[in-house]
Structures are given as structure tokens and as C-alpha cells.
CSV table of C-alpha atoms in Angstrom, one decimal:
chain,number,residue,atom,x,y,z
T,256,UNK,CA,0.0,0.0,0.0
T,257,UNK,CA,1.3,3.4,-1.0
T,258,UNK,CA,1.7,6.3,1.4
T,259,UNK,CA,-1.5,8.0,0.0
T,260,UNK,CA,-3.5,4.8,0.5
T,261,UNK,CA,-2.3,4.5,4.1
T,262,UNK,CA,-3.1,8.1,4.8
T,263,UNK,CA,-6.6,7.5,3.5
T,264,UNK,CA,-7.1,4.4,5.6
T,265,UNK,CA,-5.8,6.3,8.6
T,266,UNK,CA,-8.3,9.1,8.0
T,267,UNK,CA,-11.1,6.6,7.4
T,268,UNK,CA,-10.4,4.8,10.7
T,269,UNK,CA,-10.0,8.2,12.6
T,270,UNK,CA,-13.3,9.4,11.2
T,271,UNK,CA,-15.1,6.2,12.4
T,272,UNK,CA,-13.5,6.6,15.8
T,273,UNK,CA,-14.9,10.1,15.9
T,274,UNK,CA,-18.5,9.0,15.0
T,275,UNK,CA,-18.9,5.7,16.8
T,276,UNK,CA,-20.9,4.8,19.8
T,277,UNK,CA,-18.6,1.7,20.2
T,278,UNK,CA,-15.8,-0.1,18.5
T,279,UNK,CA,-15.2,-3.7,19.3
T,280,UNK,CA,-11.8,-5.2,18.3
T,281,UNK,CA,-11.5,-8.9,17.8
T,282,UNK,CA,-9.0,-11.4,16.5
T,283,UNK,CA,-10.2,-13.5,13.7
T,284,UNK,CA,-7.1,-15.7,13.2
T,285,UNK,CA,-7.9,-19.1,11.5
T,286,UNK,CA,-11.3,-18.2,10.0
T,287,UNK,CA,-12.2,-19.6,6.7
T,288,UNK,CA,-13.7,-17.3,4.0
T,289,UNK,CA,-17.3,-18.6,4.5
T,290,UNK,CA,-17.0,-17.9,8.3
T,291,UNK,CA,-15.7,-14.5,7.7
T,292,UNK,CA,-18.6,-13.8,5.3
T,293,UNK,CA,-21.1,-15.1,7.8
T,294,UNK,CA,-19.7,-12.7,10.4
T,295,UNK,CA,-19.9,-9.9,7.9
T,296,UNK,CA,-23.4,-10.8,7.2
T,297,UNK,CA,-24.3,-10.9,10.9
T,298,UNK,CA,-22.7,-7.4,11.3
T,299,UNK,CA,-24.4,-5.9,8.3
T,300,UNK,CA,-27.8,-7.2,9.4
T,301,UNK,CA,-27.4,-5.4,12.7
T,302,UNK,CA,-26.2,-2.1,11.2
T,303,UNK,CA,-22.6,-2.8,12.5
T,304,UNK,CA,-19.6,-2.0,10.2
T,305,UNK,CA,-16.9,-4.6,10.3
T,306,UNK,CA,-13.4,-3.9,8.8
T,307,UNK,CA,-10.1,-5.6,8.9
T,308,UNK,CA,-7.5,-3.0,10.0
T,309,UNK,CA,-3.8,-3.2,9.9
T,310,UNK,CA,-2.4,-2.7,13.4
T,311,UNK,CA,-0.1,0.1,12.4
T,312,UNK,CA,-3.0,2.0,10.8
T,313,UNK,CA,-5.0,1.3,14.0
T,314,UNK,CA,-2.2,2.6,16.2
T,315,UNK,CA,-1.7,5.7,14.1
T,316,UNK,CA,-5.4,6.4,13.9
T,317,UNK,CA,-5.7,6.1,17.7
T,318,UNK,CA,-3.1,8.9,18.4
T,319,UNK,CA,-4.6,11.9,20.1
T,320,UNK,CA,-7.7,10.0,21.2
T,321,UNK,CA,-8.5,9.0,24.8
T,322,UNK,CA,-7.7,5.4,23.7
T,323,UNK,CA,-4.2,6.0,22.6
T,324,UNK,CA,-2.3,4.3,25.4
T,325,UNK,CA,-5.0,1.9,26.7
T,326,UNK,CA,-5.6,0.3,23.2
T,327,UNK,CA,-1.9,-0.5,22.6
T,328,UNK,CA,-1.9,-3.9,24.5
T,329,UNK,CA,-4.8,-5.1,22.4
T,330,UNK,CA,-3.4,-4.2,18.9
T,331,UNK,CA,-1.6,-7.5,18.2
T,332,UNK,CA,-2.2,-10.3,15.8
T,333,UNK,CA,-5.0,-10.1,13.3
T,334,UNK,CA,-7.5,-7.3,14.1
T,335,UNK,CA,-11.0,-6.7,12.9
T,336,UNK,CA,-12.8,-3.7,14.1
T,337,UNK,CA,-16.7,-3.6,14.5
T,338,UNK,CA,-18.1,-0.1,14.7
T,339,UNK,CA,-21.6,0.7,15.8
T,340,UNK,CA,-22.8,4.3,15.5
T,341,UNK,CA,-26.3,4.1,17.3
T,342,UNK,CA,-26.5,1.4,19.9
T,343,UNK,CA,-23.3,0.6,21.9
T,344,UNK,CA,-24.6,-2.8,22.9
T,345,UNK,CA,-25.2,-4.0,19.3
T,346,UNK,CA,-21.7,-4.5,18.1
T,347,UNK,CA,-20.7,-6.2,21.3
T,348,UNK,CA,-23.8,-8.4,21.1
T,349,UNK,CA,-23.1,-9.6,17.5
T,350,UNK,CA,-19.5,-10.3,18.1
T,351,UNK,CA,-19.9,-12.1,21.4
T,352,UNK,CA,-22.8,-14.2,19.9
T,353,UNK,CA,-20.7,-15.1,16.9
T,354,UNK,CA,-17.6,-15.9,19.1
T,355,UNK,CA,-19.9,-18.4,21.0
T,356,UNK,CA,-20.6,-20.2,17.7
T,357,UNK,CA,-17.1,-19.9,16.3
T,358,UNK,CA,-14.2,-19.9,18.8
T,359,UNK,CA,-11.8,-18.7,16.1
T,360,UNK,CA,-13.3,-15.2,16.8
T,361,UNK,CA,-11.7,-13.9,20.0
T,362,UNK,CA,-13.1,-10.5,21.3
T,363,UNK,CA,-10.1,-8.4,22.4
T,364,UNK,CA,-11.7,-5.2,23.8
T,365,UNK,CA,-14.2,-2.5,23.1
T,366,UNK,CA,-13.8,1.3,23.0
T,367,UNK,CA,-16.6,3.1,24.7
T,368,UNK,CA,-16.9,6.7,25.9
T,369,UNK,CA,-13.2,7.3,26.2
T,370,UNK,CA,-12.6,3.9,28.0
T,371,UNK,CA,-11.3,0.6,26.8
T,372,UNK,CA,-13.3,-2.4,28.0
T,373,UNK,CA,-11.7,-5.8,28.3
T,374,UNK,CA,-13.2,-9.0,27.0
T,375,UNK,CA,-15.3,-9.5,30.1
T,376,UNK,CA,-16.5,-5.8,29.8
T,377,UNK,CA,-17.5,-6.5,26.3
T,378,UNK,CA,-19.6,-9.6,27.3
T,379,UNK,CA,-21.3,-7.5,30.1
T,380,UNK,CA,-22.1,-4.7,27.5
T,381,UNK,CA,-23.5,-7.4,25.1
T,382,UNK,CA,-25.9,-8.6,27.9
T,383,UNK,CA,-27.3,-5.1,28.3
T,384,UNK,CA,-30.6,-4.3,26.6
T,385,UNK,CA,-30.5,-2.3,23.5
T,386,UNK,CA,-31.2,1.4,23.1
T,387,UNK,CA,-34.8,0.7,21.8
T,388,UNK,CA,-35.6,-1.7,24.8
T,389,UNK,CA,-34.3,1.0,27.2
T,390,UNK,CA,-36.5,3.6,25.6
T,391,UNK,CA,-39.6,1.3,25.9
T,392,UNK,CA,-38.8,0.7,29.5
T,393,UNK,CA,-38.5,4.4,30.2
T,394,UNK,CA,-41.6,5.2,28.3
T,395,UNK,CA,-43.5,2.5,30.3
T,396,UNK,CA,-42.1,3.9,33.5
T,397,UNK,CA,-43.2,7.5,32.6
T,398,UNK,CA,-46.7,6.3,31.6
T,399,UNK,CA,-47.4,4.0,34.6
T,400,UNK,CA,-48.7,6.7,37.0
T,401,UNK,CA,-51.1,8.2,34.3
T,402,UNK,CA,-52.3,4.7,33.4
T,403,UNK,CA,-53.0,3.9,37.1
T,404,UNK,CA,-54.7,7.2,37.7
T,405,UNK,CA,-57.0,6.7,34.7
T,406,UNK,CA,-57.8,3.2,35.9
T,407,UNK,CA,-58.6,4.6,39.4
T,408,UNK,CA,-61.0,7.2,37.8
T,409,UNK,CA,-62.7,4.6,35.7
T,410,UNK,CA,-63.1,2.2,38.6
T,411,UNK,CA,-65.9,4.2,40.1
T,412,UNK,CA,-67.8,4.5,36.8
T,413,UNK,CA,-67.3,0.9,36.1
T,414,UNK,CA,-68.6,-0.1,39.6
T,415,UNK,CA,-71.7,2.0,39.1
T,416,UNK,CA,-72.3,0.4,35.7
T,417,UNK,CA,-72.0,-3.0,37.2
T,418,UNK,CA,-74.4,-2.2,40.1
T,419,UNK,CA,-77.1,-0.8,37.8
T,420,UNK,CA,-76.7,-3.7,35.5
T,421,UNK,CA,-77.1,-6.2,38.3
T,422,UNK,CA,-80.2,-4.3,39.5
T,423,UNK,CA,-81.7,-4.3,35.9
T,424,UNK,CA,-81.1,-8.1,35.7
T,425,UNK,CA,-82.8,-8.7,39.0
T,426,UNK,CA,-85.8,-6.5,38.1
T,427,UNK,CA,-86.1,-8.5,34.8
T,428,UNK,CA,-86.1,-11.7,36.6
T,429,UNK,CA,-89.0,-10.5,38.7
T,430,UNK,CA,-87.1,-9.6,41.9
T,431,UNK,CA,-87.4,-6.4,43.8
């Protein structure tokens, strides 16, 4: 790769570091082409971008970022980077699930909010609910008091209707 190509790749990786919600680094040594394509398909289906990045390009792109020194021990061997731009848990979830099926994929670390998470941290991140699930839970929490209040208001009317209906039925049956 010529100097211009390397500079473009460094800029590309640096741009992704600037836009990401999370980046998960993994080792893919020993994977066959079909396995690598399956991993790419899984990532693509979850809106995660997966790229194989040379370690020197990764090191240079990480300069002047909060990850510069903490990422160095993890940049060794073959490195694939999975970027997620919306939901931090998605990239971690896709790679940890794939690593469970295919032990050739080894999750190295994740870059999240200026911190570097080790492989255990990535597993913990993968087990967290996604952004949409958290939004749904928050919305349900906000709506619960209003829903209960409306139910309480309707209970009196519902009780009145039930009592009058019972009285109507008893009168129709000939009772008093």
C-alpha cells in the first residue's frame, strides 16, 4: 500500500472513531472465507460496520484520542474492528454471539466513551438491553402513573355500571 493509501485508511479509521458509539476489536485468526462472510453478514444485518484494519494503521489512527495508550496492548495479531454508530450494545452483542458459535473469533476489547473495556466488559455490554428496549422501559415507567390514575378514575364508573346492570337483571327476573 502506498503512502497516499495509508493516509486515506488512517483518515477513514480516525473518522469512524470520531462518529462511533462503540468499537469492538477482535482477533479472527484461522477463520475460513465462509466464516468471515457469515460474520460480515451478521454485522451488516445489525447495522454494524466490520473492517479488517492493519495494526499500524489502527495505532496511528488512535493517536490523540482518549484510547491511545489503553488500546496498545490489544493491537496485536490479526485485528477486525466492528463499529456501531447508534446502539453501543449491538456490536458487542453480534461479536460475542458469533464468538460463542465460532471460537476462532476472539473478542479483544471495546472502545466506549473514552474507555477501553476488556473482553469481560464486552460480554457485560453485550448482555445489556439495546437502546430501543431501554427507551420502551423508560416510556412505560413514565406512563405508569397516568395509566394507574386513569384506571382509578374509571373504577368508580365501572362499579356504578356493574351495580345498575345487576339491578336491571334482578328486576327483569322479577325480583325487587
